[in-house]
mmCIF file of N, CA and C and ligand atoms in Angstrom:
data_model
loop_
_atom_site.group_PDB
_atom_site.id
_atom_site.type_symbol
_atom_site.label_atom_id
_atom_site.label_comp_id
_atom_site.label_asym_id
_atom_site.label_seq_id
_atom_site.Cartn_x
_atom_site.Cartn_y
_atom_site.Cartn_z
ATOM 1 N N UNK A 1432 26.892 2.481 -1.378
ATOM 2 C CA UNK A 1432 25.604 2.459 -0.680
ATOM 3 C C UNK A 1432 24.483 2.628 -1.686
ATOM 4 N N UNK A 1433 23.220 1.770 -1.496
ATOM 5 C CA UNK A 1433 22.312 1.738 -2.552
ATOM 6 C C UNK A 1433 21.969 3.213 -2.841
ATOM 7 N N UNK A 1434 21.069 3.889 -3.515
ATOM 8 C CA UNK A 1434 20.463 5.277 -3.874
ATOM 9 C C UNK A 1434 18.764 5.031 -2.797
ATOM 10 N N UNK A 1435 18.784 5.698 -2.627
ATOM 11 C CA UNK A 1435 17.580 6.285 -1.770
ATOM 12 C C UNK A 1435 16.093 5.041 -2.301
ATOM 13 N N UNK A 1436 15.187 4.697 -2.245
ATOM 14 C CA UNK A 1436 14.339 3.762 -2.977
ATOM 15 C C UNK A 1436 13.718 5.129 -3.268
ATOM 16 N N UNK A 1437 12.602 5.334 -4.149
ATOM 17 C CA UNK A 1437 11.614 5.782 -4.660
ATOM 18 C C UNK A 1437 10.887 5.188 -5.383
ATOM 19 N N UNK A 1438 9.869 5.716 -4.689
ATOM 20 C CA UNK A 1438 8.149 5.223 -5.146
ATOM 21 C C UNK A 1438 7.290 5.592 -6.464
ATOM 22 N N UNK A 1439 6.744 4.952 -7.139
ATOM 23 C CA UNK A 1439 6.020 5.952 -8.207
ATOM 24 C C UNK A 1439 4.806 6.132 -7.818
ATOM 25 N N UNK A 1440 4.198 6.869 -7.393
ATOM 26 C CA UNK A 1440 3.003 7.850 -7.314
ATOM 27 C C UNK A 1440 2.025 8.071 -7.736
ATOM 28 N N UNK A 1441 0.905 7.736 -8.320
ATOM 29 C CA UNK A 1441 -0.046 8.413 -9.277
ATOM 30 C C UNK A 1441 -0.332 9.366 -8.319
ATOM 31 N N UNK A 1442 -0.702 10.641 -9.514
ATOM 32 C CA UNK A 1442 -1.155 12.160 -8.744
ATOM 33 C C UNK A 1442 -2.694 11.289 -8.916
ATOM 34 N N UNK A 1443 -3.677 11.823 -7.413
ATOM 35 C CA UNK A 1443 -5.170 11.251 -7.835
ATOM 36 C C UNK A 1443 -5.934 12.794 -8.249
ATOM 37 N N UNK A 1444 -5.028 14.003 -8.692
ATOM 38 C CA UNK A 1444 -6.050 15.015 -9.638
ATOM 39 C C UNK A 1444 -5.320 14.901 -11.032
ATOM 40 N N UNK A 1445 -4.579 14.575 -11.392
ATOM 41 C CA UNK A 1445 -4.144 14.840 -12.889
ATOM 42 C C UNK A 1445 -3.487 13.513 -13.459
ATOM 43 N N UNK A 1446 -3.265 12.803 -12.424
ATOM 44 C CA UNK A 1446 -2.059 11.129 -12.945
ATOM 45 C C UNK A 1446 -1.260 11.108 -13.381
ATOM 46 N N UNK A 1447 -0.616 12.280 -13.387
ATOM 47 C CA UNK A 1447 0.963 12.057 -13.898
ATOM 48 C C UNK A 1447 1.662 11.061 -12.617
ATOM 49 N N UNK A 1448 2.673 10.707 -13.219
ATOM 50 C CA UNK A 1448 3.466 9.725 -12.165
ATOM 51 C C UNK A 1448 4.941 10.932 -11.274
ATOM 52 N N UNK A 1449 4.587 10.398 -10.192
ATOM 53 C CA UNK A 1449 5.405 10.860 -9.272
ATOM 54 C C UNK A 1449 6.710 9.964 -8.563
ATOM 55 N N UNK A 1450 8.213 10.673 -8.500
ATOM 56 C CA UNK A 1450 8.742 9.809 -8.172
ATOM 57 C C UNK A 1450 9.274 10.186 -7.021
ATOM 58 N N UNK A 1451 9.226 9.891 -5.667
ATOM 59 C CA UNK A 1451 8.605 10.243 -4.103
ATOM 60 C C UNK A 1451 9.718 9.493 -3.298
ATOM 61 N N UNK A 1452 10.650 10.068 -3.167
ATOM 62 C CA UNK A 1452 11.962 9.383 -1.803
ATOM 63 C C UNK A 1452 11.075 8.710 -1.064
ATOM 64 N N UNK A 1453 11.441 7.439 -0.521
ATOM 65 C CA UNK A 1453 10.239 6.661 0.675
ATOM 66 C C UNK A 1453 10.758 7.895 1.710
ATOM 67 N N UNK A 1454 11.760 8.671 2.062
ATOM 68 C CA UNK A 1454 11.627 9.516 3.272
ATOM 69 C C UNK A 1454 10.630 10.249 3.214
ATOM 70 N N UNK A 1455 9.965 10.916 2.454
ATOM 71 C CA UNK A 1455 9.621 12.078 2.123
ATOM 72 C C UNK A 1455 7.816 11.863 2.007
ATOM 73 N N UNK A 1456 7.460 10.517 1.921
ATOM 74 C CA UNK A 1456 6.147 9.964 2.401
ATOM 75 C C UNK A 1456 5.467 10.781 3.810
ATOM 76 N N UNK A 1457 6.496 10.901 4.052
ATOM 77 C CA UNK A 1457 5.381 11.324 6.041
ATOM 78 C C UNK A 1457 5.186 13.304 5.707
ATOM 79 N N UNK A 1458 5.769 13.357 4.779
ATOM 80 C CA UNK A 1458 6.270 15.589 4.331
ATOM 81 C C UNK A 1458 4.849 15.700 3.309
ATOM 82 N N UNK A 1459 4.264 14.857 3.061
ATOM 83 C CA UNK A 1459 3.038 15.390 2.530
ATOM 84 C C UNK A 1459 3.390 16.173 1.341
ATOM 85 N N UNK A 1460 4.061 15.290 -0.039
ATOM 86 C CA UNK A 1460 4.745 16.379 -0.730
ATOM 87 C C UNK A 1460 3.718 16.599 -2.122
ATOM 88 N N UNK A 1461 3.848 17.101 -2.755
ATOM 89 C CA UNK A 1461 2.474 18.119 -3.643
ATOM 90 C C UNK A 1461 3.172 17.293 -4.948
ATOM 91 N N UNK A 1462 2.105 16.761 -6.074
ATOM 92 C CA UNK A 1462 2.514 16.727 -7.479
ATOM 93 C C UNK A 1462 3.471 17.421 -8.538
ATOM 94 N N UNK A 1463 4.331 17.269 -8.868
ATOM 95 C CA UNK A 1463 5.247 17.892 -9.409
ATOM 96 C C UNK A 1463 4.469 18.281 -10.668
ATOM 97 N N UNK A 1464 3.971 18.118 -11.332
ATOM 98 C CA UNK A 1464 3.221 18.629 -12.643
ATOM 99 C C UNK A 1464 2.065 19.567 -11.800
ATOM 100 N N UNK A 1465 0.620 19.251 -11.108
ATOM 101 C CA UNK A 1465 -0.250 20.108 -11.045
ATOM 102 C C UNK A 1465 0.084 20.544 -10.047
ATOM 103 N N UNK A 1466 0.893 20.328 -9.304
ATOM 104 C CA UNK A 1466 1.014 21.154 -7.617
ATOM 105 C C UNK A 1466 -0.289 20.692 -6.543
ATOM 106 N N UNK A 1467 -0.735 19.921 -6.497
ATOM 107 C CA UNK A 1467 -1.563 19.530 -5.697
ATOM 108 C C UNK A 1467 -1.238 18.799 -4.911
ATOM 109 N N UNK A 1468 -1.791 18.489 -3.920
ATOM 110 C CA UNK A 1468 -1.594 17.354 -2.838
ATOM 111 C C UNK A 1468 -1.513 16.067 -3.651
ATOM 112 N N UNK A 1469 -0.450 15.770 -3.342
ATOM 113 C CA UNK A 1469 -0.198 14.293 -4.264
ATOM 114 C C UNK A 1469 -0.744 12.856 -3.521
ATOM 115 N N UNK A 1470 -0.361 12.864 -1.866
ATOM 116 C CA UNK A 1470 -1.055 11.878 -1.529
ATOM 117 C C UNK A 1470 -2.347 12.062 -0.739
ATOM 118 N N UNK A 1471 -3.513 11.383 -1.511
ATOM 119 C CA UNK A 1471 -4.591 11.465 -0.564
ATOM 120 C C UNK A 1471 -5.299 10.548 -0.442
ATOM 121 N N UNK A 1472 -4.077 9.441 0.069
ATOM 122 C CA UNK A 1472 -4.836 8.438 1.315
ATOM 123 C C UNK A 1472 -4.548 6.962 -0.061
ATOM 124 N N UNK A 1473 -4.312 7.197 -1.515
ATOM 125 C CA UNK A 1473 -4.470 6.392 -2.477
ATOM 126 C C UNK A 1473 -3.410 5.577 -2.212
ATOM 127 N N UNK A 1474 -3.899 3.644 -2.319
ATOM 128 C CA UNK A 1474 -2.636 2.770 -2.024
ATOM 129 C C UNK A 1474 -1.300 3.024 -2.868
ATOM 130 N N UNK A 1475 -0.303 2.912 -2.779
ATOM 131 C CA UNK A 1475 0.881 2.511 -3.108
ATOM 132 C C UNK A 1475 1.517 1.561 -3.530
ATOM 133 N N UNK A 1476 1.831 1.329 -4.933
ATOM 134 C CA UNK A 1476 2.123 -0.203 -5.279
ATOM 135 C C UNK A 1476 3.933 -0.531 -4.527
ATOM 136 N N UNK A 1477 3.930 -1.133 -3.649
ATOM 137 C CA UNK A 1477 5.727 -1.372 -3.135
ATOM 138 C C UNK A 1477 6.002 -2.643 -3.569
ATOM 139 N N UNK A 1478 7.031 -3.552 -3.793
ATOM 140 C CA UNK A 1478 7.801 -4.439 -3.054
ATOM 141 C C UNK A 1478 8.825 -5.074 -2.591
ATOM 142 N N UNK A 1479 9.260 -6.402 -3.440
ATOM 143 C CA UNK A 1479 10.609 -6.430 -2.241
ATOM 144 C C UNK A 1479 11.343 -5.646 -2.101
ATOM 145 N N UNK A 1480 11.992 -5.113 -2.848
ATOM 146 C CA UNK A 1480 13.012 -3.935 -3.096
ATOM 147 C C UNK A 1480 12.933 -2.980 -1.873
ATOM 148 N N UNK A 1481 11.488 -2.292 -1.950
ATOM 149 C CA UNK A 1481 10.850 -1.022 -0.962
ATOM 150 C C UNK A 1481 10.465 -1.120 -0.024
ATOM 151 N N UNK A 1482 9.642 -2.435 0.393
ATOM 152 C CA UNK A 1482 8.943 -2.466 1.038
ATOM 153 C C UNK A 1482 9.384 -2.251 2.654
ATOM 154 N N UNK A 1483 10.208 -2.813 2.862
ATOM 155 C CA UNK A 1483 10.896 -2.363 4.444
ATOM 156 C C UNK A 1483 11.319 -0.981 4.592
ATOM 157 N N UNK A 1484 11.472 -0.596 3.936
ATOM 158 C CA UNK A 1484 11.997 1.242 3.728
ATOM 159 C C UNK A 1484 10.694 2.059 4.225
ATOM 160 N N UNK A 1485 9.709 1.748 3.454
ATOM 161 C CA UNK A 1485 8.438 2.249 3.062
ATOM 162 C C UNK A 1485 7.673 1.908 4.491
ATOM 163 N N UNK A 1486 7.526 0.513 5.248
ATOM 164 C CA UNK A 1486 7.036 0.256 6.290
ATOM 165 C C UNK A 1486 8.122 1.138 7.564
ATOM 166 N N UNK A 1487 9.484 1.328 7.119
ATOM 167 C CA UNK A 1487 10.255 2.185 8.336
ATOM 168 C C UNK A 1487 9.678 2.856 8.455
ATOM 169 N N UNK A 1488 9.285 3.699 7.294
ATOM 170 C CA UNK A 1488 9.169 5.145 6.949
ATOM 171 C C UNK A 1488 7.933 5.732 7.561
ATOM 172 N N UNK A 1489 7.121 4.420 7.811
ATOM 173 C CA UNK A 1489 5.427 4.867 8.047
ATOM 174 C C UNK A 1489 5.276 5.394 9.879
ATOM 175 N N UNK A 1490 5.075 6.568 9.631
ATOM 176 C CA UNK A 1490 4.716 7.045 10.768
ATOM 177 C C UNK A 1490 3.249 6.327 11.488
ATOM 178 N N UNK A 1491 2.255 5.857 10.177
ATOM 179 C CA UNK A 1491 1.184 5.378 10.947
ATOM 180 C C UNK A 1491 1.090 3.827 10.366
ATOM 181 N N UNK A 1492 0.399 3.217 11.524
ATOM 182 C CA UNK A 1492 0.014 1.759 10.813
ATOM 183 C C UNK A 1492 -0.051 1.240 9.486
ATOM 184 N N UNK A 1493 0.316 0.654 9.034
ATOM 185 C CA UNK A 1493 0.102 -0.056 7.132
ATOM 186 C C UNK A 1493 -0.554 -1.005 7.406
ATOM 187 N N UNK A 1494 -1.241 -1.133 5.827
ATOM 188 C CA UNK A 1494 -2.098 -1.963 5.486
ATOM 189 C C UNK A 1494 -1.703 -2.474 4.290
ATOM 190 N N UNK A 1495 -1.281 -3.866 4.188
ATOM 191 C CA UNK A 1495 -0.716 -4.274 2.768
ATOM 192 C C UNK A 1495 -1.786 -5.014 2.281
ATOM 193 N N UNK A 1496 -1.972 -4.914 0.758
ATOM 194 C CA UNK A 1496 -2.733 -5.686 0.104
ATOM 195 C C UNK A 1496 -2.169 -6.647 -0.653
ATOM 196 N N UNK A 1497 -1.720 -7.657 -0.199
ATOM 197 C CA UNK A 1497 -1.503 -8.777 -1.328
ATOM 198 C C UNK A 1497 -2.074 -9.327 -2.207
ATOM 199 N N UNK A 1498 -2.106 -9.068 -3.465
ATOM 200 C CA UNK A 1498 -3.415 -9.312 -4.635
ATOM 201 C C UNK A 1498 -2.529 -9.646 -5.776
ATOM 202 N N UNK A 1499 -2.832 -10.559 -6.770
ATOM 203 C CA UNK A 1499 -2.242 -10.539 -7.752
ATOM 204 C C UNK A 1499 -3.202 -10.174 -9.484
ATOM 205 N N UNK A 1500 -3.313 -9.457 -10.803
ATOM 206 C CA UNK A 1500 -4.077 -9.124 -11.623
ATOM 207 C C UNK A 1500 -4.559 -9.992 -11.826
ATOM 208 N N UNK A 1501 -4.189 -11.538 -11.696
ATOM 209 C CA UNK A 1501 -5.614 -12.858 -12.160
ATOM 210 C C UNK A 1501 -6.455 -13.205 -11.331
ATOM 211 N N UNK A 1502 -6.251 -12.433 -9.961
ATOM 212 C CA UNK A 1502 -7.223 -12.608 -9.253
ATOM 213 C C UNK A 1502 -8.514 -11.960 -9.056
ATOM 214 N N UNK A 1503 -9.594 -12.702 -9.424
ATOM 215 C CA UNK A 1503 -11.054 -11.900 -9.458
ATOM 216 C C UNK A 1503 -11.069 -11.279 -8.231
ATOM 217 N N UNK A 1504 -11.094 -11.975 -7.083
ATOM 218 C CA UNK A 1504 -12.051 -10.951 -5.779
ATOM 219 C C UNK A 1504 -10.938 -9.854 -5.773
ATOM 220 N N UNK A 1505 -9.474 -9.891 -6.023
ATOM 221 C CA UNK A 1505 -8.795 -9.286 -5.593
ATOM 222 C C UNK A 1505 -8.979 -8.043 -6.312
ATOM 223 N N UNK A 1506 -9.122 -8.092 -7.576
ATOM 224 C CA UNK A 1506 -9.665 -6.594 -8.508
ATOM 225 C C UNK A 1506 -11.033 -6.312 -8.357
ATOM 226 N N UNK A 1507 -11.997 -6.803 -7.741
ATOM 227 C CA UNK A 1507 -12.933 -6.961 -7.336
ATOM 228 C C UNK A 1507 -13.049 -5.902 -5.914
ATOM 229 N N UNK A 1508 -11.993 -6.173 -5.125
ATOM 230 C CA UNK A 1508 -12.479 -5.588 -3.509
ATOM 231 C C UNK A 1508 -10.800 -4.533 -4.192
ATOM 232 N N UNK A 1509 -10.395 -3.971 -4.975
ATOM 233 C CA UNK A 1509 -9.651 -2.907 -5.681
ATOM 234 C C UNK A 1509 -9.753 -1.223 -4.999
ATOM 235 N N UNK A 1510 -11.726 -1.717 -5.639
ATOM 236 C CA UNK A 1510 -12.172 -0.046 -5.470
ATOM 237 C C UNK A 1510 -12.655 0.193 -4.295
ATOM 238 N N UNK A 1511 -12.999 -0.760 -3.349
ATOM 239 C CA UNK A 1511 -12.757 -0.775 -1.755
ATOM 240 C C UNK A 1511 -11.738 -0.329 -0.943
ATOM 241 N N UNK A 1512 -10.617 -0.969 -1.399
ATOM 242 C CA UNK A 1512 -9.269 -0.189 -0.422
ATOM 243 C C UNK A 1512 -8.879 0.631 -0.753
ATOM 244 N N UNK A 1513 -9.180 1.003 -2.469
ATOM 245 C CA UNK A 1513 -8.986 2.774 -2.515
ATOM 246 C C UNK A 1513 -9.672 3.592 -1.710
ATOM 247 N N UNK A 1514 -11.162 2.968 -1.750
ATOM 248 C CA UNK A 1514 -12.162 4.204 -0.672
ATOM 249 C C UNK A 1514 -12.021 3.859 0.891
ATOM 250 N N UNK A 1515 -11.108 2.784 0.917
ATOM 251 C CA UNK A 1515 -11.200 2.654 2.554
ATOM 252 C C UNK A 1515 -9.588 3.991 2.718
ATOM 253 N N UNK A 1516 -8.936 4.054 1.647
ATOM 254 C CA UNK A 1516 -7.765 4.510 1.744
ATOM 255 C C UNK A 1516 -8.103 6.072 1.963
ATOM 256 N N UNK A 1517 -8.662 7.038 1.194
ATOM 257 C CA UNK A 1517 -9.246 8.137 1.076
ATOM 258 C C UNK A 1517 -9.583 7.816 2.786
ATOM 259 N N UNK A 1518 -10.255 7.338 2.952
ATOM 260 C CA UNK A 1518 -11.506 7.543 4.090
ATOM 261 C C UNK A 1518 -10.118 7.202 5.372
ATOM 262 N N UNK A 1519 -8.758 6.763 5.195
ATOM 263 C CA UNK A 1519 -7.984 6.503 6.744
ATOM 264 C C UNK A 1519 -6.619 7.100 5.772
ATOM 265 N N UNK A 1520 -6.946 8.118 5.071
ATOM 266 C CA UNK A 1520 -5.682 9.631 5.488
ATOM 267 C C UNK A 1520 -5.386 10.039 6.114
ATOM 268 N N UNK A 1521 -3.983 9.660 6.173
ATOM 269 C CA UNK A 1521 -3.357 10.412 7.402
ATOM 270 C C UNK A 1521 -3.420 9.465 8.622
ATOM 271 N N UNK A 1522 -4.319 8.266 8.709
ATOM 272 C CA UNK A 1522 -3.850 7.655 9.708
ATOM 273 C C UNK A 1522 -3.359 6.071 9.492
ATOM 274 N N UNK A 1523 -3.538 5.842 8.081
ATOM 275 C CA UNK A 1523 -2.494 4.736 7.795
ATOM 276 C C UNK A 1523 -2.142 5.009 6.894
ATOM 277 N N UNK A 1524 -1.415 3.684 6.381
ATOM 278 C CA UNK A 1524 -0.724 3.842 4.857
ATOM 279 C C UNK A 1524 -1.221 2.908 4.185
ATOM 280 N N UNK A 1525 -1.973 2.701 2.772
ATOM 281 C CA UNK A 1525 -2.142 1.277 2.579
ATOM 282 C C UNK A 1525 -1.367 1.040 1.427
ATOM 283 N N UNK A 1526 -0.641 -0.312 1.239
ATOM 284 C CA UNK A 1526 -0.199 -0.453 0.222
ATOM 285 C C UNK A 1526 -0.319 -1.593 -0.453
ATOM 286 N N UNK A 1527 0.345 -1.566 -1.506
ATOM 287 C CA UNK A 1527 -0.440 -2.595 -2.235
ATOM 288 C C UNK A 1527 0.812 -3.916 -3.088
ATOM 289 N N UNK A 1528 0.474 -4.564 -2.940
ATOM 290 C CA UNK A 1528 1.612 -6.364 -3.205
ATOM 291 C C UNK A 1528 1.279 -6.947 -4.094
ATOM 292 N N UNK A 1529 2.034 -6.597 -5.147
ATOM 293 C CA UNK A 1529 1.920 -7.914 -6.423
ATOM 294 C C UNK A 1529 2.213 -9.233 -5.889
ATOM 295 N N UNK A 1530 1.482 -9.991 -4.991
ATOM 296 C CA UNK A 1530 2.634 -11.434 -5.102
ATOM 297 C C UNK A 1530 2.894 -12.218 -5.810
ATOM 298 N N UNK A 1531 2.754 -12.096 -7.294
ATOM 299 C CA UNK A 1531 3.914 -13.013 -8.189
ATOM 300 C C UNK A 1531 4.800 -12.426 -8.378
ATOM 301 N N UNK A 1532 4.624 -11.022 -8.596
ATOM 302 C CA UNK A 1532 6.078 -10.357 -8.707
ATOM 303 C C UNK A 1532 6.853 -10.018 -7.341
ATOM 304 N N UNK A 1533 6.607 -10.481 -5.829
ATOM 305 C CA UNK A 1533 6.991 -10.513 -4.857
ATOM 306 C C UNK A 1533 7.437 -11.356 -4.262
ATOM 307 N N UNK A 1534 7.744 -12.499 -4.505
ATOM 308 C CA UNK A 1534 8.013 -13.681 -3.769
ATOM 309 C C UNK A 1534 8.586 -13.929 -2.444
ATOM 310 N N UNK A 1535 9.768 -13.074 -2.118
ATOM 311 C CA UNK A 1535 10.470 -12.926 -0.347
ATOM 312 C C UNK A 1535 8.915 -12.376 -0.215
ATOM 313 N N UNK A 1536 8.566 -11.147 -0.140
ATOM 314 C CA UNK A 1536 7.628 -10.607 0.627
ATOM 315 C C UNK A 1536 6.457 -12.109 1.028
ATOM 316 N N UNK A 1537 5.735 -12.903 -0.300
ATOM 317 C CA UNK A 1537 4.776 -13.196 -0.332
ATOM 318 C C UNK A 1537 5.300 -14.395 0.710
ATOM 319 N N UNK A 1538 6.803 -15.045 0.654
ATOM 320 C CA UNK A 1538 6.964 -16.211 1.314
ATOM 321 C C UNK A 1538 7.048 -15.269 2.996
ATOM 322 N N UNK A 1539 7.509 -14.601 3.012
ATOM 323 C CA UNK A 1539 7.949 -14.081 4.421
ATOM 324 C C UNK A 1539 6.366 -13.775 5.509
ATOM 325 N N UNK A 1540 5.293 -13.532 4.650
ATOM 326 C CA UNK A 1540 3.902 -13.248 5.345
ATOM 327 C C UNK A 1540 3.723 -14.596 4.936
ATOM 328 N N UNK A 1541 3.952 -15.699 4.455
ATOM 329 C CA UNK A 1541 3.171 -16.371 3.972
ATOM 330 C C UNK A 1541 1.873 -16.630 3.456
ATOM 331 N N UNK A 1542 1.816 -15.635 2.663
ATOM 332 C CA UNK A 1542 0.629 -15.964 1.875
ATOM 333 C C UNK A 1542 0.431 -16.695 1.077
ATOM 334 N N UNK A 1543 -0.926 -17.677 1.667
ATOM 335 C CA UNK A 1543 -1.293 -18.970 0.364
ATOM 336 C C UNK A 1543 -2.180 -18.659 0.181
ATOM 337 N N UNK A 1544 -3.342 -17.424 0.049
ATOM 338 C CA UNK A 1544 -4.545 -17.056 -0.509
ATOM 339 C C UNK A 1544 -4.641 -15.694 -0.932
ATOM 340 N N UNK A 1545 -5.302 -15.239 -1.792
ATOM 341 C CA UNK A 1545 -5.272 -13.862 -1.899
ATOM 342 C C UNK A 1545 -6.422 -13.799 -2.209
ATOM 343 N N UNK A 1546 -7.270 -12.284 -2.290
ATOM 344 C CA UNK A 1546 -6.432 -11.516 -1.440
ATOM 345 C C UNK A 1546 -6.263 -11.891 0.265
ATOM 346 N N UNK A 1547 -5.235 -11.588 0.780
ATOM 347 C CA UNK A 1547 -4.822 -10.890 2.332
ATOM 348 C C UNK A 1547 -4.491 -9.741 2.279
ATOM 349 N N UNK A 1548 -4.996 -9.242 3.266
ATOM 350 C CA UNK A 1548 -5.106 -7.789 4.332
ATOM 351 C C UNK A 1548 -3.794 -8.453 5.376
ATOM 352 N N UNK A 1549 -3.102 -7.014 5.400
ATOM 353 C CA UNK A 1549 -2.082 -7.170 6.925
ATOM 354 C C UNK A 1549 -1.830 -6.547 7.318
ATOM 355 N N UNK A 1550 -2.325 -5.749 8.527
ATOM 356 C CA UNK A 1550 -1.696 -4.888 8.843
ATOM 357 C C UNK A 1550 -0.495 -4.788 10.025
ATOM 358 N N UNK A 1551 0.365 -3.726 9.981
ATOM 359 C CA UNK A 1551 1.120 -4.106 10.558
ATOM 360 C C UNK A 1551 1.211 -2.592 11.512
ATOM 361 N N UNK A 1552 2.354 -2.616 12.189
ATOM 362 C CA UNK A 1552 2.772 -1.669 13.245
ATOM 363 C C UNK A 1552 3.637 -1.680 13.940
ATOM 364 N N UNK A 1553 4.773 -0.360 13.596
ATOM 365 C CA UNK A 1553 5.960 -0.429 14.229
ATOM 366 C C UNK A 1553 6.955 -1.859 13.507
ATOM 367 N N UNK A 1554 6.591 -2.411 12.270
ATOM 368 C CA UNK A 1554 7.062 -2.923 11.773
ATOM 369 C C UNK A 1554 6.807 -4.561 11.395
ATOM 370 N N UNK A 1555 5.470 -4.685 12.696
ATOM 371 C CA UNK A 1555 5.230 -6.186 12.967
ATOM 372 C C UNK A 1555 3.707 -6.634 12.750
ATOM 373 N N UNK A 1556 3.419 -7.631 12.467
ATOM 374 C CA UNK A 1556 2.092 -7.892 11.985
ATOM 375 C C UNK A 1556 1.453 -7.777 13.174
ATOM 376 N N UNK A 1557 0.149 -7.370 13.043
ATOM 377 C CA UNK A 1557 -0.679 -7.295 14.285
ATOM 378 C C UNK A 1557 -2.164 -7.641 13.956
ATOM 379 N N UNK A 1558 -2.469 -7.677 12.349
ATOM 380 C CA UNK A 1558 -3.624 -8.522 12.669
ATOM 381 C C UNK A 1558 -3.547 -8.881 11.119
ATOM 382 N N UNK A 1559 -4.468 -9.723 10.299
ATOM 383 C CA UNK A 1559 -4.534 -10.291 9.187
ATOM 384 C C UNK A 1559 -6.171 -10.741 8.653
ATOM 385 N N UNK A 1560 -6.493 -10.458 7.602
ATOM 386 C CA UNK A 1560 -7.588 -10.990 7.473
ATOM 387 C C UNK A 1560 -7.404 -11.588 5.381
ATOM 388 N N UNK A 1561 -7.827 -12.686 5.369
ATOM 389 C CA UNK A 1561 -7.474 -13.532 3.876
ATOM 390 C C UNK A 1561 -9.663 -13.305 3.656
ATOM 391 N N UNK A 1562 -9.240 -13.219 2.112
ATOM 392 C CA UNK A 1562 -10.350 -13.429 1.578
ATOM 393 C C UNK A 1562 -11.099 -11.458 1.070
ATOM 394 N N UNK A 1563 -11.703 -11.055 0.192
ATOM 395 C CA UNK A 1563 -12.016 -10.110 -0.072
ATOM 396 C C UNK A 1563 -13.095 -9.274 1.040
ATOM 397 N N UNK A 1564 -12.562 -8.048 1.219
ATOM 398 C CA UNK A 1564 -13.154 -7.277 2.495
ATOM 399 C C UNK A 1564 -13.621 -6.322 1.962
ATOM 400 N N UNK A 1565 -14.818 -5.995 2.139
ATOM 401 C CA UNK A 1565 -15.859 -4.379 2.059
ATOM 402 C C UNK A 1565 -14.756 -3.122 2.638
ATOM 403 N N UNK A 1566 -15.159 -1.802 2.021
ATOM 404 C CA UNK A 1566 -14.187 -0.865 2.443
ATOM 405 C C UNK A 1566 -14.513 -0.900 3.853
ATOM 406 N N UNK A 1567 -15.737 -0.655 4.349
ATOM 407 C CA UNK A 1567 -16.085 -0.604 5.962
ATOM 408 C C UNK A 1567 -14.940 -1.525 6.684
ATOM 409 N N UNK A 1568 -15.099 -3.070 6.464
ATOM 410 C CA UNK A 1568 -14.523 -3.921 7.208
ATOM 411 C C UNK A 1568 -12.947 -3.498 7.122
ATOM 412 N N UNK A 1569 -12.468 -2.977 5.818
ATOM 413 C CA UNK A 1569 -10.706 -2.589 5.684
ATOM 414 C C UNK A 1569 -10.758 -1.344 7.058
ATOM 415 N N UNK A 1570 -11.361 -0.694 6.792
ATOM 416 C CA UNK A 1570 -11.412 0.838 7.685
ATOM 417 C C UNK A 1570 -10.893 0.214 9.194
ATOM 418 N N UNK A 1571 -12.334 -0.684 9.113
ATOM 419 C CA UNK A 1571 -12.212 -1.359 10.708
ATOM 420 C C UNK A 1571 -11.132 -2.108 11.549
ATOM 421 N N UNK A 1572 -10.282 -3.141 9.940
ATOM 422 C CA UNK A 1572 -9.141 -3.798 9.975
ATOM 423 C C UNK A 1572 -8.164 -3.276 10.333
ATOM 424 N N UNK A 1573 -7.972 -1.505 10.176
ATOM 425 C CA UNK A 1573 -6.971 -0.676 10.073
ATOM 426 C C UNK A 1573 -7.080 -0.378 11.516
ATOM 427 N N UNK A 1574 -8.177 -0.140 12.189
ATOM 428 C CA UNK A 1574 -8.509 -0.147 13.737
ATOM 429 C C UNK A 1574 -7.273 1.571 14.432
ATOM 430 N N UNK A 1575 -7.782 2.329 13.494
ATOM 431 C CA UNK A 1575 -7.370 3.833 13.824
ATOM 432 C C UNK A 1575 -8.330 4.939 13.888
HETATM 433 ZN ZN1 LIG B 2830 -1.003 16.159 -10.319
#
């Protein structure tokens, strides 16, 4: 049987990297170096590998970001879904999609533009928006 997936983490007070059972996402678990609250609200890089584990795992709605590093708007609307992320703690999850290094994921949503927004629930897409979004409009997208 595979080993458990785990996530790597940035702590957002000190940045050491954290390595986080996808169970253990919903336990609110503290930085292993500074002891602080490790997640607060900051996206999560997942994919194929994790990503269904990670969406089981989510007690609240997700928000995936499909973006790839050559994409301008996509590093562009970056520091948006971090602050839309901070700002919907605790009531989603957002995470975040290399799609060149994702391909099932990127073919399975079909994404032919990036960035896309998707959020999903209970496992299933429920709404989508393509093209770069203001943190407000992500907040709103997240609809929690
Ligand atoms: Zn830390």
């Amino acid at each position: 049987m595979e080993a458990a997936h785990k996530l790597h983490v940035h702590c957002p007070h000190c940045g050491a990297t954290n390595r986080v059972p996808v169970a253990r996402l919903g336990d609110a678990p503290n930085c292993g170096r500074c002891g602080k609250t490790l997640l607060e609200g900051q996206p999560i890089d997942v994919g194929d590998a994790d990503f269904d584990a990670v969406v089981a795992a989510s007690p609240v709605p997700v928000l995936v970001d499909f973006w790839a590093p050559w994409c301008g708007p996509c590093r562009m609307m970056a520091p948006a879904f971090e602050q839309a992320g901070r700002t919907l703690k605790g009531r989603a999850l957002l995470l975040k999609v290399d799609s060149d290094q994702n391909p099932l994921l990127s073919g399975r949503f079909a994404v032919r533009s990036i960035p896309t927004l998707v959020r999903l629930q209970g496992g299933q897409e429920t709404r989508r928006q393509t093209g770069a979004a203001s943190a407000a409009a992500i907040v709103a997208l997240a609809g929690v």
